[in-house]
mmCIF file of C-alpha atoms in Angstrom:
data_model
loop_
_atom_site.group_PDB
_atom_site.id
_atom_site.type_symbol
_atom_site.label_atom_id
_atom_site.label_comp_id
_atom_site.label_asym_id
_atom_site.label_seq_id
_atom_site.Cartn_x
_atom_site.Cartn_y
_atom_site.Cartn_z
ATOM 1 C CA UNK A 1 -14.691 -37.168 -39.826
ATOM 2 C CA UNK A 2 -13.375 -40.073 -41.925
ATOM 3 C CA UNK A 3 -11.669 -43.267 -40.449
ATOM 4 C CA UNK A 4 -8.628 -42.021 -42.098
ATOM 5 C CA UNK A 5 -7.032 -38.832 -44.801
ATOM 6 C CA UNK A 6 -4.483 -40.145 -47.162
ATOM 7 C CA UNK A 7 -1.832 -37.409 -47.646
ATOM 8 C CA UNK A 8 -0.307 -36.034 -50.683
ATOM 9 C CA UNK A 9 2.468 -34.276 -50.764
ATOM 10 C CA UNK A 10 3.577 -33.373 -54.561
ATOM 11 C CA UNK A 11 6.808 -32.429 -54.718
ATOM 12 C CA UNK A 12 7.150 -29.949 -57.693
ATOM 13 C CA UNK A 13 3.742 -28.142 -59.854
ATOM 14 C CA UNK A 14 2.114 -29.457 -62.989
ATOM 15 C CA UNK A 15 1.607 -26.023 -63.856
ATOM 16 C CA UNK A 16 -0.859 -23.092 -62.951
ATOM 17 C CA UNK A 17 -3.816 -24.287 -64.695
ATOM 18 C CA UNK A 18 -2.589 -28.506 -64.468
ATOM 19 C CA UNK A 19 -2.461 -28.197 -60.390
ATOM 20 C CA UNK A 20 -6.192 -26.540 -60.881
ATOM 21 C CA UNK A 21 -7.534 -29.242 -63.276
ATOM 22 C CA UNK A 22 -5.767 -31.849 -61.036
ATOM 23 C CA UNK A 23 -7.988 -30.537 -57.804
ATOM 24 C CA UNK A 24 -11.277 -30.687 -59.439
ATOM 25 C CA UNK A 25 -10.032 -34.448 -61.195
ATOM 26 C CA UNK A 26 -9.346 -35.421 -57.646
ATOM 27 C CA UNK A 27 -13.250 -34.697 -57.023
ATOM 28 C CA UNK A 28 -14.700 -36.028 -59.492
ATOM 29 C CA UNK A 29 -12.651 -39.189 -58.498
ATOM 30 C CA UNK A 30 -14.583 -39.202 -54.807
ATOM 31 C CA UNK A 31 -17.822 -38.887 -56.767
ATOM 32 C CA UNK A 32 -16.421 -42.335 -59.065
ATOM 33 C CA UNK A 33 -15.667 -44.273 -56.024
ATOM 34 C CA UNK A 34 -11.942 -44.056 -56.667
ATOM 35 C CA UNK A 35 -11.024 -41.820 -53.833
ATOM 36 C CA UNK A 36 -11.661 -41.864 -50.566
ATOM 37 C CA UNK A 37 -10.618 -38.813 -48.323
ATOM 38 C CA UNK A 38 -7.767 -36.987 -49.474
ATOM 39 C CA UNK A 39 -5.297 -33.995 -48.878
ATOM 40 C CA UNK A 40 -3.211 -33.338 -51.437
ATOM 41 C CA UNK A 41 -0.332 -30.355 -50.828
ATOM 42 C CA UNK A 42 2.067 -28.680 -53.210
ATOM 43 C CA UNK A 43 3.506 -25.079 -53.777
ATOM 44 C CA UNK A 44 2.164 -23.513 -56.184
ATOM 45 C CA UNK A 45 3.610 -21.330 -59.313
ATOM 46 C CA UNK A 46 2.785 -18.052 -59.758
ATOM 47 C CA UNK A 47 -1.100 -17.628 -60.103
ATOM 48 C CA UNK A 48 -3.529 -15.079 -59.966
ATOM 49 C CA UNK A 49 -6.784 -17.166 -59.496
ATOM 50 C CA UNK A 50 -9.479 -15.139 -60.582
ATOM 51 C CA UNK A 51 -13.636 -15.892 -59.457
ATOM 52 C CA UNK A 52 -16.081 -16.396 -62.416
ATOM 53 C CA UNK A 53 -17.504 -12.339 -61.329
ATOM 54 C CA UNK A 54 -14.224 -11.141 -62.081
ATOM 55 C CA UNK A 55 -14.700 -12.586 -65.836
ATOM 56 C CA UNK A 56 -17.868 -10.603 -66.326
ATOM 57 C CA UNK A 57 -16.180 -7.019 -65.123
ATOM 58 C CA UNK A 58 -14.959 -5.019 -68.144
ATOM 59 C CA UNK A 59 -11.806 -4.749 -66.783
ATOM 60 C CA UNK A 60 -10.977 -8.812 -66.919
ATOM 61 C CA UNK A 61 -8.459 -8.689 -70.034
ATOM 62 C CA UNK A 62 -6.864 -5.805 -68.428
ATOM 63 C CA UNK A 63 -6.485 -7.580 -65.480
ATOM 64 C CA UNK A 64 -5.488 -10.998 -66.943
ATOM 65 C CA UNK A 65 -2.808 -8.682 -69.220
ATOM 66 C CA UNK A 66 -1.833 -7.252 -65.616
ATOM 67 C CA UNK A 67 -0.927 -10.901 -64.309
ATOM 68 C CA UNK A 68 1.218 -11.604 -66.934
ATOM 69 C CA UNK A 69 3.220 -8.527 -67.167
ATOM 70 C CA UNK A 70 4.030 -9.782 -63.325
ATOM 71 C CA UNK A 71 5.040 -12.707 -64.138
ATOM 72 C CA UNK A 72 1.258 -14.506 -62.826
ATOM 73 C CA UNK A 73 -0.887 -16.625 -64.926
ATOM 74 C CA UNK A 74 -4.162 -15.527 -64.824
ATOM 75 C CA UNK A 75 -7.302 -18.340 -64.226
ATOM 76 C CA UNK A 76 -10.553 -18.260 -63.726
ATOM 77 C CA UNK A 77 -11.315 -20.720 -61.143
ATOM 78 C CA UNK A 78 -14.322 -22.869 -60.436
ATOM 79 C CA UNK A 79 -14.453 -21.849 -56.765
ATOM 80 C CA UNK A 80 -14.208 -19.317 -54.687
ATOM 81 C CA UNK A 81 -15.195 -15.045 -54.859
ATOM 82 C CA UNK A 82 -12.945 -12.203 -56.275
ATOM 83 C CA UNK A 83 -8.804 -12.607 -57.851
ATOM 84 C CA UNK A 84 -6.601 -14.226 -55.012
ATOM 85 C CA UNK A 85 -2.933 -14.351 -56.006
ATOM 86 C CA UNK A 86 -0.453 -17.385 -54.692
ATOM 87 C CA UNK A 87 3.450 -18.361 -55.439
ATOM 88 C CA UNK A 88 5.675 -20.699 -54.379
ATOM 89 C CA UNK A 89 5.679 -18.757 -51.104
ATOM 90 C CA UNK A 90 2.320 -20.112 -50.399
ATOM 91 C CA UNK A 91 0.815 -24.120 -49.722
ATOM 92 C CA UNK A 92 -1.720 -25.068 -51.419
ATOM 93 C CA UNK A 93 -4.194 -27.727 -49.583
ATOM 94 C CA UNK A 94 -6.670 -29.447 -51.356
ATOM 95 C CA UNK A 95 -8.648 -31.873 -49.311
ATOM 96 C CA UNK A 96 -11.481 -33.914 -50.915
ATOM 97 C CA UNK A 97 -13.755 -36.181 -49.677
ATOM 98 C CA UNK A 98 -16.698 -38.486 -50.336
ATOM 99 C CA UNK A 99 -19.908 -36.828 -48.660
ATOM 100 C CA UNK A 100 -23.560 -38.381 -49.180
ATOM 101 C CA UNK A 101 -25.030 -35.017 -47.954
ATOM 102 C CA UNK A 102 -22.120 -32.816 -49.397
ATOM 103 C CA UNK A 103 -24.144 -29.793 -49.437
ATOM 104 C CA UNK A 104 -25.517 -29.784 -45.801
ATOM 105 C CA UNK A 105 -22.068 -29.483 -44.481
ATOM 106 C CA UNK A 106 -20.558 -26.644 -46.476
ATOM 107 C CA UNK A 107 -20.788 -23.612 -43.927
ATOM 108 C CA UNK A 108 -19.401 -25.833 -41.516
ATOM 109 C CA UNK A 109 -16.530 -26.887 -43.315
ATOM 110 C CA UNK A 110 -15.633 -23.651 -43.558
ATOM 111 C CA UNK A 111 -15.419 -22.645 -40.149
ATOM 112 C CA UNK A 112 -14.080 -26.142 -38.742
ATOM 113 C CA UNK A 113 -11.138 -25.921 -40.863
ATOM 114 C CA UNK A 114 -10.756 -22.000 -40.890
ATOM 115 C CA UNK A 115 -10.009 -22.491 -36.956
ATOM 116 C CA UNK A 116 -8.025 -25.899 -37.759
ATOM 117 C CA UNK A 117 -5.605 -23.476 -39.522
ATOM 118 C CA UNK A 118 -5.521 -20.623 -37.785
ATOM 119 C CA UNK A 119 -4.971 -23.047 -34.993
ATOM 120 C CA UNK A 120 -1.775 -24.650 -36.903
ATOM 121 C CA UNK A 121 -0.593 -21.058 -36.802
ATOM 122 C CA UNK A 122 -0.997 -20.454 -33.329
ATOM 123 C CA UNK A 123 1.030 -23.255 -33.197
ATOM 124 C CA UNK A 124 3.920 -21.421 -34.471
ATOM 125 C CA UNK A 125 3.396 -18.493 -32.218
ATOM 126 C CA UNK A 126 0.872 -15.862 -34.563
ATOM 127 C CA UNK A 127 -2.003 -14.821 -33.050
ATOM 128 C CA UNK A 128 -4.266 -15.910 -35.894
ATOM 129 C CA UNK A 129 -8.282 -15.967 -35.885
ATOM 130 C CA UNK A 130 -11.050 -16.201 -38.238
ATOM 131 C CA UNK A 131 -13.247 -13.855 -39.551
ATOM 132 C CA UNK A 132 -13.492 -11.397 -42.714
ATOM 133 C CA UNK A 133 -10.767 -8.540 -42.385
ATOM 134 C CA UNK A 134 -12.611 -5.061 -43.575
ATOM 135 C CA UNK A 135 -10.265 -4.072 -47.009
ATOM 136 C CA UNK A 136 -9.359 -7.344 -47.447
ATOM 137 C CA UNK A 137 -8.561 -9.296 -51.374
ATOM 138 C CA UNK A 138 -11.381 -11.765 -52.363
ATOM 139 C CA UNK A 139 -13.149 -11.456 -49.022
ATOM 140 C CA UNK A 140 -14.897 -14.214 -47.391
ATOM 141 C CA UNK A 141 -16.536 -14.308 -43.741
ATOM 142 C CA UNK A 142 -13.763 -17.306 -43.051
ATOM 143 C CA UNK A 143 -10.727 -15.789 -43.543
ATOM 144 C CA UNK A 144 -7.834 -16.982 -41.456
ATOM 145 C CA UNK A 145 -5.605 -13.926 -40.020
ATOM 146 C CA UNK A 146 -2.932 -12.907 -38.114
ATOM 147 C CA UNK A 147 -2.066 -9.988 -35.943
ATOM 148 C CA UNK A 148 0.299 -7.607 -36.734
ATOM 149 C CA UNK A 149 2.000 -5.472 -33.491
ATOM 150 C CA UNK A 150 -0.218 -2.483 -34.542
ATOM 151 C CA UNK A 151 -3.075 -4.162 -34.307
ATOM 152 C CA UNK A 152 -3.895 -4.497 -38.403
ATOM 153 C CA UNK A 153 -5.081 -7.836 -39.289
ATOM 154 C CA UNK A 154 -3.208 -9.475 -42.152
ATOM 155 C CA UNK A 155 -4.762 -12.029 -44.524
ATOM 156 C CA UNK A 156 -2.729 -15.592 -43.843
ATOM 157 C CA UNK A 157 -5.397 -17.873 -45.051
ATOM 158 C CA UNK A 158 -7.857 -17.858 -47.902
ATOM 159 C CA UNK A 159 -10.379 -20.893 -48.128
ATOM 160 C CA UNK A 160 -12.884 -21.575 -50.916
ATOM 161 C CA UNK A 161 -15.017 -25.107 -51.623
ATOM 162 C CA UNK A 162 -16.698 -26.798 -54.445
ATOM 163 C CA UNK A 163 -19.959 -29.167 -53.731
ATOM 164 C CA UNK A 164 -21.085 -31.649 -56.039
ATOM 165 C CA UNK A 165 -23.398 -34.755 -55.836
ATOM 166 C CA UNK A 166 -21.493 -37.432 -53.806
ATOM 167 C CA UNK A 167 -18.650 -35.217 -52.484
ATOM 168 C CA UNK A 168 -16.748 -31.958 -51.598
ATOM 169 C CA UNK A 169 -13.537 -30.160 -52.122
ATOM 170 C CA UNK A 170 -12.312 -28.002 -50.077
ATOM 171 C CA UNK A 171 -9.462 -25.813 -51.295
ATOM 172 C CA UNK A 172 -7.018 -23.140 -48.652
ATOM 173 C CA UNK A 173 -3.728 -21.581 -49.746
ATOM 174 C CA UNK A 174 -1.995 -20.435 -46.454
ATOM 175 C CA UNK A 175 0.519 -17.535 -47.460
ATOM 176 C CA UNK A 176 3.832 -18.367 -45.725
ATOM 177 C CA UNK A 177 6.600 -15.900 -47.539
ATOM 178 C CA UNK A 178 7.032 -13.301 -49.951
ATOM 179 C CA UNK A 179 4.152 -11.236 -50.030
ATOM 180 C CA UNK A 180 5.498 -8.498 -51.664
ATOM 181 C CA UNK A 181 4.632 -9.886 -55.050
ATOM 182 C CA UNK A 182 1.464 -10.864 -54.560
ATOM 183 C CA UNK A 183 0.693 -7.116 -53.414
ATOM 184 C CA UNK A 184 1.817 -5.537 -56.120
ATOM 185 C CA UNK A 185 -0.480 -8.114 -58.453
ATOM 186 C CA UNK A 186 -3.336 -7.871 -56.130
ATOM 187 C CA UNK A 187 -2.837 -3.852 -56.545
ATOM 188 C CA UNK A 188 -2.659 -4.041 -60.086
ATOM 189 C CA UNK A 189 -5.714 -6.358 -60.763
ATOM 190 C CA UNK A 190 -7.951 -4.569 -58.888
ATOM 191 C CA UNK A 191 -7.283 -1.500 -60.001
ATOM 192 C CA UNK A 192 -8.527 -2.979 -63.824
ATOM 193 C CA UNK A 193 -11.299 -4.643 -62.213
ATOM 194 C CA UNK A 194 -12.352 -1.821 -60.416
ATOM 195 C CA UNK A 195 -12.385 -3.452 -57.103
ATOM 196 C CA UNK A 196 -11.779 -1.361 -53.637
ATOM 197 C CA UNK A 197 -9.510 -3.237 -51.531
ATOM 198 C CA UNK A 198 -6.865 -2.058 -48.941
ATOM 199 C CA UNK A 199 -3.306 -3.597 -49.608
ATOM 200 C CA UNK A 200 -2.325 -3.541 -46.212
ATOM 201 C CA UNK A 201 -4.222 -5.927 -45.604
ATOM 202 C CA UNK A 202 -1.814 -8.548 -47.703
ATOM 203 C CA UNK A 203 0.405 -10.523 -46.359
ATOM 204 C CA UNK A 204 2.707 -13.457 -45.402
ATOM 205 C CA UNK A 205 2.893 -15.660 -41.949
ATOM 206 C CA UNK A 206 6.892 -14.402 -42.612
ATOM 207 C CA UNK A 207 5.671 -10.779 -42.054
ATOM 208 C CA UNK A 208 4.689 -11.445 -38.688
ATOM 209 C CA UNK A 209 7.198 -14.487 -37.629
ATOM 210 C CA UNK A 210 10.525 -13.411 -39.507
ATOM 211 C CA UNK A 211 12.398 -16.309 -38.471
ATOM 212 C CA UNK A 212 9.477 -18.918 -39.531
ATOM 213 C CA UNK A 213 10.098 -21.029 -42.350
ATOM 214 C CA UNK A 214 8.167 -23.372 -44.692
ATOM 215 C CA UNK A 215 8.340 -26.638 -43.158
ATOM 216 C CA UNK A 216 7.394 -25.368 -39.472
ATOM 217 C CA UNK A 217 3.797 -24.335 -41.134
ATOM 218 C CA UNK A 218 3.768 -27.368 -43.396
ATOM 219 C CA UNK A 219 4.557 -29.444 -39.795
ATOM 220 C CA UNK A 220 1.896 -27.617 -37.483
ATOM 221 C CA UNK A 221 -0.465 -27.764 -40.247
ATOM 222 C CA UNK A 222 -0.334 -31.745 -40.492
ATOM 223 C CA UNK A 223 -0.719 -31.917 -36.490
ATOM 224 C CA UNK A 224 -3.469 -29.546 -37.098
ATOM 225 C CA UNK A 225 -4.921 -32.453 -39.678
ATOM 226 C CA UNK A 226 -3.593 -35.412 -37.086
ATOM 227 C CA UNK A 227 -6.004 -33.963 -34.588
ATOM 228 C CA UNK A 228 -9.081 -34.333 -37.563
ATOM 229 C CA UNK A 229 -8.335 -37.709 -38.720
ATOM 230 C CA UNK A 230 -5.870 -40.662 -38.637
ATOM 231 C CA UNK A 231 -3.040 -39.059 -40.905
ATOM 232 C CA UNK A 232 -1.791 -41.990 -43.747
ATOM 233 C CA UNK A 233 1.410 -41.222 -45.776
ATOM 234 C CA UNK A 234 0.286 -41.412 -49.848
ATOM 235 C CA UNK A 235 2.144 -41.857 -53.135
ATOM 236 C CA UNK A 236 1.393 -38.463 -55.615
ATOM 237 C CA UNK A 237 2.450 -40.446 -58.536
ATOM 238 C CA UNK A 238 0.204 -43.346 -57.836
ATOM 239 C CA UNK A 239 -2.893 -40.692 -57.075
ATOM 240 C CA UNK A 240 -1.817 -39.521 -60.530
ATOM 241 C CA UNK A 241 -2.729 -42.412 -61.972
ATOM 242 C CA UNK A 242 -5.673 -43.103 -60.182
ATOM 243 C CA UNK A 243 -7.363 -39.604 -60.978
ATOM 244 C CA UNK A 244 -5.925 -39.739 -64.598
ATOM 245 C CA UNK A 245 -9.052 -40.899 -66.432
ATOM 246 C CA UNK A 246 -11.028 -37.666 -64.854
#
């Protein structure tokens, strides 16, 4: 746990593949010494983030042609499993930090902050756990979910990290509105991959809390962090600069 996490919050995207390049700059500035611990949050445009399998399935152009018909830009990003699709409906948190012994920490990380957000949106009154949902878009054993009145588990959280010598990234886009969109993307992708996935299973903290908004999971999500580390207010346009040479 550091001694303090500087806090980002970017007002407006650089762009599908800028805010992606900006994540991994941030990193590489931890590694330089020019960072210290760091969580950086913006929403996102419309991206359908796709895992370096997915480029190796006959089906990726398809798929990538699929995005764009939608209105998604299609990446292939340098973390994470199988196509996850975000929008401005969604947060984006990247938290970095500098880690001697980056590696030996990585399974924990995942679970520490998978229940430090599902916790944030118990907070706002979803009954949200961790764990993989069966069906589920670019599954992962640390999925953050919430319960719908049926029963069915909906995806509300999807985590992935990158490790390197010297420090860690650690990358979650909470879904907070909209989902419909990312569905019918998610659908459409997978079909061209030829991927199995259940669409039910896709969804938005909105879905199950109609009347919660934006800021209330941006607010429990920083008392979430406040409860991790000493919480310190940073300038986005001065990180720019800092990270600019990466």
């Amino acid at each position: 746990m550091p001694a303090a996490l500087e806090v980002f919050r970017q007002e407006e995207s650089l762009g599908a593949a800028a805010d992606l390049d900006f994540a991994l700059a941030m990193l590489e500035a931890v590694r330089g010494g020019e960072l210290g611990p760091s969580l950086r949050i913006y929403r996102p445009r419309p991206t359908v983030a796709l895992g370096q399998r997915d480029a190796k399935l006959p089906g990726f152009a398809a798929a990538q042609a699929a995005s764009r018909r939608q209105g998604f830009e299609p990446l292939v990003r340098k973390a994470g499993g199988r196509a996850a699709a975000y929008h401005e409906g969604c947060l984006v948190l990247d938290h970095v930090e500098p880690d001697a012994d980056a590696l030996a920490g990585s399974r924990r990380r995942f679970a520490d902050f998978g229940e430090l957000l599902a916790g944030a949106f118990r907070k706002v009154g979803l009954t949200a756990g961790v764990g993989e949902i069966p069906g589920e878009y670019c599954p992962g054993e640390f999925t953050v979910s919430g319960e719908a009145p049926g029963g069915e588990r909906i995806k509300l959280v999807g985590t992935a990290q990158r490790v390197i010598a010297g420090g860690w990234l650690f990358s979650s886009v909470l879904v907070v509105d909209n989902a419909v969109p990312l569905r019918r993307v998610l659908t459409d992708c997978y079909a061209e991959l030829g991927l199995d996935w259940d669409p039910r299973t896709a969804g938005a903290a909105r879905d199950l809390a109609p009347g919660l908004d934006m800021a209330q999971v941006l607010d429990a999500v920083l008392a979430a962090y406040a409860g991790y580390a000493p919480l310190v207010d940073g300038d986005f346009t001065a990180l720019r600069g800092r990270v600019a040479q990466h």
